[in-house]
Amino acid sequence: MQCREFREISESYISDELLVETNHQVNHHLEHCSGCRLDFRSRRELRHRVNVAGRNAAAYQIDPVFSRTLEERLRDEALRSKLWSPTWFKFRFLVPAMASLLLVIGFSAVYLTNNNGGMGINANTFLTAGLTDLVHAASGTHKECALDKLDRWEAMAETDYPRKAEFTENILEPLKAKYSGDMEMLSVHDCIFEGKRFTHVVVRNGSNVLSVLFDKSDILSAKSETPVGPIMSEADEGLQVAGFANDTQPVFVVSDLPETDNLSIARTISYSLGKKS
């Protein structure tokens, strides 16, 4: 190996990046060339000083508090793993059984709550009992009674019909306060659709007409522990139907508004009725 060749690969030699055979050639050359030995020693010393300066630079120092905290957390985590791993391995086979037991307890609690000892369906959960016939009846009532007979209700809007004051306070005023002062209640009356009886409140806001329907079938025989129940939402024949339980009575809000708007109106009404209970 010539001195020129050594100088070309000396940095790779210092970094231990050469093949074993090439390393032997470099070692042999250094044994017989004092000039390359001196050059090699100088290069190695310079690299060492650069490495030390980099390690000791303030910008590259690890915060001692962070270092100590990290060390303590790693130690605690290692100890925790040693403590829990055998126990978890022993008991992990019980997880399916425990999960099944929790499900049984949960379903039992729901069943007892919903049925009140066999006396009837709880008003807060009636909407989960599959009463799709009421949803369809509510949307049908809106079409047949509110929309098809809209001219009649517009003509009667200014008359003093029964229960007008009651539903103005409980339905119209809360809606006007939250959404629009232009809302008007056109009618409150009782009607029947496919054998289902409702107290029907017809409300108009501009070009939108909505129905608030109070079911009168006594399908809920158990009194709810809370004034109102959860609100559900279903689509039926192009209409949005939102429903909830007020005391023992199902209440439905039906319109052709977007689902979020119809649900918002139902939520406002449910809150108002809940305060009156």
mmCIF file of C-alpha atoms in Angstrom:
data_model
loop_
_atom_site.group_PDB
_atom_site.id
_atom_site.type_symbol
_atom_site.label_atom_id
_atom_site.label_comp_id
_atom_site.label_asym_id
_atom_site.label_seq_id
_atom_site.Cartn_x
_atom_site.Cartn_y
_atom_site.Cartn_z
ATOM 1 C CA MET A 1 0.000 0.000 0.000
ATOM 2 C CA GLN A 2 1.270 3.472 -0.915
ATOM 3 C CA CYS A 3 1.021 6.586 1.333
ATOM 4 C CA ARG A 4 -1.432 8.194 -1.105
ATOM 5 C CA GLU A 5 -3.737 5.189 -0.826
ATOM 6 C CA PHE A 6 -3.545 5.304 2.954
ATOM 7 C CA ARG A 7 -4.494 8.995 3.086
ATOM 8 C CA GLU A 8 -7.535 8.283 0.891
ATOM 9 C CA ILE A 9 -8.899 5.611 3.212
ATOM 10 C CA SER A 10 -7.524 6.773 6.568
ATOM 11 C CA GLU A 11 -10.874 8.262 7.729
ATOM 12 C CA SER A 12 -12.638 4.989 6.933
ATOM 13 C CA TYR A 13 -9.939 3.143 8.824
ATOM 14 C CA ILE A 14 -10.417 5.319 11.908
ATOM 15 C CA SER A 15 -14.178 4.722 11.673
ATOM 16 C CA ASP A 16 -13.619 0.964 11.378
ATOM 17 C CA GLU A 17 -15.445 0.818 8.047
ATOM 18 C CA LEU A 18 -12.897 -1.192 6.041
ATOM 19 C CA LEU A 19 -12.854 -4.846 5.172
ATOM 20 C CA VAL A 20 -10.667 -7.147 7.240
ATOM 21 C CA GLU A 21 -8.222 -7.677 4.373
ATOM 22 C CA THR A 22 -7.854 -3.895 3.810
ATOM 23 C CA ASN A 23 -7.323 -3.377 7.538
ATOM 24 C CA HIS A 24 -4.404 -5.817 7.404
ATOM 25 C CA GLN A 25 -2.877 -3.861 4.540
ATOM 26 C CA VAL A 26 -3.214 -0.570 6.443
ATOM 27 C CA ASN A 27 -1.684 -2.057 9.584
ATOM 28 C CA HIS A 28 1.229 -3.412 7.583
ATOM 29 C CA HIS A 29 1.808 0.015 5.977
ATOM 30 C CA LEU A 30 1.713 1.842 9.341
ATOM 31 C CA GLU A 31 4.313 -0.508 10.760
ATOM 32 C CA HIS A 32 6.798 0.559 8.095
ATOM 33 C CA CYS A 33 5.864 4.259 7.491
ATOM 34 C CA SER A 34 6.539 6.740 10.287
ATOM 35 C CA GLY A 35 5.038 9.643 8.308
ATOM 36 C CA CYS A 36 1.654 7.891 7.938
ATOM 37 C CA ARG A 37 1.755 6.863 11.590
ATOM 38 C CA LEU A 38 2.151 10.516 12.585
ATOM 39 C CA ASP A 39 -0.649 11.561 10.210
ATOM 40 C CA PHE A 40 -2.891 8.798 11.550
ATOM 41 C CA ARG A 41 -2.198 9.818 15.158
ATOM 42 C CA SER A 42 -3.044 13.449 14.387
ATOM 43 C CA ARG A 43 -6.294 12.544 12.646
ATOM 44 C CA ARG A 44 -7.389 10.264 15.489
ATOM 45 C CA GLU A 45 -6.595 12.929 18.108
ATOM 46 C CA LEU A 46 -8.551 15.561 16.156
ATOM 47 C CA ARG A 47 -11.591 13.295 15.886
ATOM 48 C CA HIS A 48 -11.434 12.545 19.609
ATOM 49 C CA ARG A 49 -11.363 16.253 20.496
ATOM 50 C CA VAL A 50 -14.334 16.968 18.208
ATOM 51 C CA ASN A 51 -16.347 14.147 19.804
ATOM 52 C CA VAL A 52 -15.559 15.349 23.323
ATOM 53 C CA ALA A 53 -16.452 18.933 22.451
ATOM 54 C CA GLY A 54 -19.776 17.785 20.993
ATOM 55 C CA ARG A 55 -20.678 15.683 24.000
ATOM 56 C CA ASN A 56 -19.828 18.488 26.426
ATOM 57 C CA ALA A 57 -21.569 21.294 24.508
ATOM 58 C CA ALA A 58 -24.337 22.951 26.577
ATOM 59 C CA ALA A 59 -26.805 22.800 23.677
ATOM 60 C CA TYR A 60 -26.609 19.006 23.620
ATOM 61 C CA GLN A 61 -26.833 18.315 27.336
ATOM 62 C CA ILE A 62 -29.830 16.404 28.723
ATOM 63 C CA ASP A 63 -31.693 18.191 31.481
ATOM 64 C CA PRO A 64 -30.700 16.376 34.714
ATOM 65 C CA VAL A 65 -34.230 16.596 36.128
ATOM 66 C CA PHE A 66 -35.683 15.049 32.997
ATOM 67 C CA SER A 67 -32.994 12.371 32.976
ATOM 68 C CA ARG A 68 -33.662 11.444 36.607
ATOM 69 C CA THR A 69 -37.455 11.427 36.121
ATOM 70 C CA LEU A 70 -37.173 9.249 33.038
ATOM 71 C CA GLU A 71 -34.887 6.829 34.841
ATOM 72 C CA GLU A 72 -37.309 6.549 37.778
ATOM 73 C CA ARG A 73 -40.312 5.985 35.495
ATOM 74 C CA LEU A 74 -38.528 3.308 33.516
ATOM 75 C CA ARG A 75 -37.513 1.566 36.731
ATOM 76 C CA ASP A 76 -41.053 1.741 38.148
ATOM 77 C CA GLU A 77 -42.519 0.449 34.891
ATOM 78 C CA ALA A 78 -40.101 -2.467 34.851
ATOM 79 C CA LEU A 79 -40.973 -3.367 38.442
ATOM 80 C CA ARG A 80 -44.699 -3.074 37.741
ATOM 81 C CA SER A 81 -44.408 -5.397 34.766
ATOM 82 C CA LYS A 82 -42.633 -7.986 36.884
ATOM 83 C CA LEU A 83 -45.333 -7.761 39.559
ATOM 84 C CA TRP A 84 -48.350 -7.940 37.276
ATOM 85 C CA SER A 85 -47.280 -10.192 34.447
ATOM 86 C CA PRO A 86 -47.585 -13.512 36.361
ATOM 87 C CA THR A 87 -50.901 -12.459 37.896
ATOM 88 C CA TRP A 88 -52.344 -11.326 34.569
ATOM 89 C CA PHE A 89 -51.197 -14.529 32.918
ATOM 90 C CA LYS A 90 -53.004 -16.557 35.571
ATOM 91 C CA PHE A 91 -56.253 -14.614 35.509
ATOM 92 C CA ARG A 92 -56.563 -13.557 31.885
ATOM 93 C CA PHE A 93 -58.536 -16.718 31.194
ATOM 94 C CA LEU A 94 -61.241 -15.427 33.568
ATOM 95 C CA VAL A 95 -61.863 -12.296 31.486
ATOM 96 C CA PRO A 96 -64.484 -13.882 29.149
ATOM 97 C CA ALA A 97 -66.394 -15.257 32.121
ATOM 98 C CA MET A 98 -66.276 -11.933 33.956
ATOM 99 C CA ALA A 99 -67.455 -10.090 30.847
ATOM 100 C CA SER A 100 -70.360 -12.488 30.453
ATOM 101 C CA LEU A 101 -71.301 -12.017 34.100
ATOM 102 C CA LEU A 102 -71.308 -8.223 33.707
ATOM 103 C CA LEU A 103 -73.531 -8.516 30.636
ATOM 104 C CA VAL A 104 -75.997 -10.708 32.513
ATOM 105 C CA ILE A 105 -76.095 -8.243 35.419
ATOM 106 C CA GLY A 106 -76.531 -5.311 33.045
ATOM 107 C CA PHE A 107 -79.369 -6.892 31.080
ATOM 108 C CA SER A 108 -81.058 -7.958 34.316
ATOM 109 C CA ALA A 109 -80.931 -4.401 35.639
ATOM 110 C CA VAL A 110 -82.353 -3.022 32.396
ATOM 111 C CA TYR A 111 -85.115 -5.639 32.388
ATOM 112 C CA LEU A 112 -86.125 -4.926 35.976
ATOM 113 C CA THR A 113 -86.005 -1.168 35.438
ATOM 114 C CA ASN A 114 -87.986 -1.279 32.210
ATOM 115 C CA ASN A 115 -90.658 -3.622 33.498
ATOM 116 C CA ASN A 116 -91.060 -2.311 37.048
ATOM 117 C CA GLY A 117 -91.661 -5.776 38.427
ATOM 118 C CA GLY A 118 -93.903 -6.771 35.524
ATOM 119 C CA MET A 119 -96.277 -3.805 35.827
ATOM 120 C CA GLY A 120 -95.516 -2.280 32.405
ATOM 121 C CA ILE A 121 -92.939 -0.632 30.169
ATOM 122 C CA ASN A 122 -90.938 2.200 31.711
ATOM 123 C CA ALA A 123 -91.665 5.483 29.982
ATOM 124 C CA ASN A 124 -87.977 6.361 29.650
ATOM 125 C CA THR A 125 -87.298 3.302 27.502
ATOM 126 C CA PHE A 126 -90.512 2.902 25.541
ATOM 127 C CA LEU A 127 -88.793 4.030 22.355
ATOM 128 C CA THR A 128 -86.614 0.914 22.410
ATOM 129 C CA ALA A 129 -89.612 -1.408 22.614
ATOM 130 C CA GLY A 130 -90.162 -1.518 18.856
ATOM 131 C CA LEU A 131 -93.182 0.794 18.666
ATOM 132 C CA THR A 132 -92.708 1.471 14.960
ATOM 133 C CA ASP A 133 -96.463 1.496 14.479
ATOM 134 C CA LEU A 134 -96.680 4.712 16.510
ATOM 135 C CA VAL A 135 -93.890 6.288 14.465
ATOM 136 C CA HIS A 136 -95.758 5.477 11.255
ATOM 137 C CA ALA A 137 -99.035 6.681 12.758
ATOM 138 C CA ALA A 138 -97.405 9.948 13.782
ATOM 139 C CA SER A 139 -96.052 10.631 10.295
ATOM 140 C CA GLY A 140 -99.392 9.607 8.760
ATOM 141 C CA THR A 141 -101.271 11.964 11.057
ATOM 142 C CA HIS A 142 -98.989 14.821 10.054
ATOM 143 C CA LYS A 143 -99.667 14.212 6.353
ATOM 144 C CA GLU A 144 -103.395 13.536 6.569
ATOM 145 C CA CYS A 145 -104.311 16.016 9.270
ATOM 146 C CA ALA A 146 -101.760 18.820 9.419
ATOM 147 C CA LEU A 147 -100.853 19.124 5.730
ATOM 148 C CA ASP A 148 -104.028 18.035 3.951
ATOM 149 C CA LYS A 149 -106.232 20.146 6.253
ATOM 150 C CA LEU A 150 -103.866 23.090 6.535
ATOM 151 C CA ASP A 151 -106.444 25.542 5.140
ATOM 152 C CA ARG A 152 -108.844 24.661 7.929
ATOM 153 C CA TRP A 153 -106.245 25.172 10.668
ATOM 154 C CA GLU A 154 -105.127 28.492 9.167
ATOM 155 C CA ALA A 155 -108.720 29.706 9.284
ATOM 156 C CA MET A 156 -109.057 28.666 12.929
ATOM 157 C CA ALA A 157 -105.704 30.024 14.083
ATOM 158 C CA GLU A 158 -107.159 33.163 15.686
ATOM 159 C CA THR A 159 -110.091 31.426 17.405
ATOM 160 C CA ASP A 160 -110.055 30.574 21.089
ATOM 161 C CA TYR A 161 -110.114 26.791 20.776
ATOM 162 C CA PRO A 162 -109.878 24.458 23.821
ATOM 163 C CA ARG A 163 -106.483 24.122 25.537
ATOM 164 C CA LYS A 164 -105.023 26.902 23.409
ATOM 165 C CA ALA A 165 -103.494 28.733 26.374
ATOM 166 C CA GLU A 166 -101.991 25.538 27.813
ATOM 167 C CA PHE A 167 -100.189 24.543 24.607
ATOM 168 C CA THR A 168 -99.207 28.126 23.832
ATOM 169 C CA GLU A 169 -97.313 28.175 27.122
ATOM 170 C CA ASN A 170 -95.826 24.665 26.869
ATOM 171 C CA ILE A 171 -95.117 24.417 23.116
ATOM 172 C CA LEU A 172 -95.333 27.674 21.197
ATOM 173 C CA GLU A 173 -93.618 30.094 23.570
ATOM 174 C CA PRO A 174 -90.504 27.906 24.144
ATOM 175 C CA LEU A 175 -90.145 27.429 20.373
ATOM 176 C CA LYS A 176 -90.554 31.135 19.647
ATOM 177 C CA ALA A 177 -88.018 31.997 22.318
ATOM 178 C CA LYS A 178 -85.382 29.703 20.850
ATOM 179 C CA TYR A 179 -85.979 29.717 17.111
ATOM 180 C CA SER A 180 -88.241 32.378 15.654
ATOM 181 C CA GLY A 181 -90.771 34.930 16.765
ATOM 182 C CA ASP A 182 -92.696 34.185 13.567
ATOM 183 C CA MET A 183 -93.815 30.761 14.765
ATOM 184 C CA GLU A 184 -97.553 30.417 15.196
ATOM 185 C CA MET A 185 -99.764 27.673 16.576
ATOM 186 C CA LEU A 186 -102.613 26.946 14.155
ATOM 187 C CA SER A 187 -104.589 24.362 16.076
ATOM 188 C CA VAL A 188 -104.871 21.993 19.012
ATOM 189 C CA HIS A 189 -107.326 19.147 18.542
ATOM 190 C CA ASP A 190 -107.776 15.402 18.983
ATOM 191 C CA CYS A 191 -107.583 13.160 15.916
ATOM 192 C CA ILE A 192 -107.385 9.477 14.989
ATOM 193 C CA PHE A 193 -105.187 7.822 12.374
ATOM 194 C CA GLU A 194 -105.440 4.070 11.721
ATOM 195 C CA GLY A 195 -106.906 3.524 15.172
ATOM 196 C CA LYS A 196 -104.211 5.589 16.954
ATOM 197 C CA ARG A 197 -105.506 8.599 18.908
ATOM 198 C CA PHE A 198 -103.450 11.758 19.339
ATOM 199 C CA THR A 199 -103.747 15.236 20.746
ATOM 200 C CA HIS A 200 -102.457 17.132 17.739
ATOM 201 C CA VAL A 201 -100.683 20.508 17.940
ATOM 202 C CA VAL A 202 -100.108 22.102 14.518
ATOM 203 C CA VAL A 203 -97.334 24.711 14.382
ATOM 204 C CA ARG A 204 -96.133 26.742 11.423
ATOM 205 C CA ASN A 205 -92.887 28.651 10.931
ATOM 206 C CA GLY A 206 -92.887 30.391 7.580
ATOM 207 C CA SER A 207 -93.381 27.693 4.943
ATOM 208 C CA ASN A 208 -92.600 24.845 7.341
ATOM 209 C CA VAL A 209 -95.395 23.026 9.146
ATOM 210 C CA LEU A 210 -94.712 20.641 12.012
ATOM 211 C CA SER A 211 -96.887 18.450 14.196
ATOM 212 C CA VAL A 212 -96.492 17.809 17.903
ATOM 213 C CA LEU A 213 -98.454 14.656 18.716
ATOM 214 C CA PHE A 214 -99.331 13.376 22.193
ATOM 215 C CA ASP A 215 -100.300 9.705 22.056
ATOM 216 C CA LYS A 216 -103.530 8.866 23.938
ATOM 217 C CA SER A 217 -103.405 5.072 23.755
ATOM 218 C CA ASP A 218 -102.227 4.472 27.352
ATOM 219 C CA ILE A 219 -99.544 2.204 25.964
ATOM 220 C CA LEU A 220 -97.260 3.262 28.812
ATOM 221 C CA SER A 221 -98.707 2.163 32.105
ATOM 222 C CA ALA A 222 -95.663 2.805 34.317
ATOM 223 C CA LYS A 223 -94.947 6.305 35.520
ATOM 224 C CA SER A 224 -91.466 7.510 34.618
ATOM 225 C CA GLU A 225 -89.069 8.437 37.408
ATOM 226 C CA THR A 226 -87.929 11.467 35.377
ATOM 227 C CA PRO A 227 -90.079 14.066 33.582
ATOM 228 C CA VAL A 228 -88.876 13.130 30.103
ATOM 229 C CA GLY A 229 -86.996 10.264 28.522
ATOM 230 C CA PRO A 230 -84.344 9.984 25.837
ATOM 231 C CA ILE A 231 -85.141 11.335 22.388
ATOM 232 C CA MET A 232 -85.149 9.040 19.377
ATOM 233 C CA SER A 233 -85.287 9.884 15.696
ATOM 234 C CA GLU A 234 -86.574 7.905 12.722
ATOM 235 C CA ALA A 235 -87.360 8.667 9.099
ATOM 236 C CA ASP A 236 -90.757 7.582 7.810
ATOM 237 C CA GLU A 237 -91.941 8.165 4.242
ATOM 238 C CA GLY A 238 -89.799 11.255 3.736
ATOM 239 C CA LEU A 239 -90.564 12.798 7.122
ATOM 240 C CA GLN A 240 -88.488 13.058 10.274
ATOM 241 C CA VAL A 241 -90.098 11.735 13.434
ATOM 242 C CA ALA A 242 -88.495 12.531 16.795
ATOM 243 C CA GLY A 243 -90.051 10.978 19.886
ATOM 244 C CA PHE A 244 -89.680 10.955 23.645
ATOM 245 C CA ALA A 245 -91.694 10.006 26.727
ATOM 246 C CA ASN A 246 -93.282 12.748 28.764
ATOM 247 C CA ASP A 247 -94.321 11.143 32.053
ATOM 248 C CA THR A 248 -96.315 8.111 30.786
ATOM 249 C CA GLN A 249 -97.193 9.586 27.399
ATOM 250 C CA PRO A 250 -95.284 9.228 24.107
ATOM 251 C CA VAL A 251 -94.750 12.550 22.318
ATOM 252 C CA PHE A 252 -93.737 12.878 18.667
ATOM 253 C CA VAL A 253 -92.479 15.829 16.619
ATOM 254 C CA VAL A 254 -92.978 15.346 12.870
ATOM 255 C CA SER A 255 -91.791 17.592 10.027
ATOM 256 C CA ASP A 256 -89.967 17.654 6.711
ATOM 257 C CA LEU A 257 -87.081 19.562 8.299
ATOM 258 C CA PRO A 258 -83.562 18.077 8.403
ATOM 259 C CA GLU A 259 -83.105 15.495 11.127
ATOM 260 C CA THR A 260 -80.890 17.739 13.269
ATOM 261 C CA ASP A 261 -83.441 20.573 13.186
ATOM 262 C CA ASN A 262 -86.358 18.278 13.970
ATOM 263 C CA LEU A 263 -84.429 16.735 16.868
ATOM 264 C CA SER A 264 -83.564 20.176 18.188
ATOM 265 C CA ILE A 265 -87.223 21.178 18.225
ATOM 266 C CA ALA A 266 -88.148 17.939 20.002
ATOM 267 C CA ARG A 267 -85.428 18.582 22.575
ATOM 268 C CA THR A 268 -86.761 22.078 23.258
ATOM 269 C CA ILE A 269 -90.307 20.768 23.716
ATOM 270 C CA SER A 270 -89.182 17.898 25.942
ATOM 271 C CA TYR A 271 -87.280 20.317 28.154
ATOM 272 C CA SER A 272 -90.283 22.621 28.400
ATOM 273 C CA LEU A 273 -92.661 19.777 29.267
ATOM 274 C CA GLY A 274 -90.161 18.427 31.778
ATOM 275 C CA LYS A 275 -90.102 21.725 33.656
ATOM 276 C CA LYS A 276 -93.918 21.728 33.837
ATOM 277 C CA SER A 277 -94.080 18.192 35.288
#
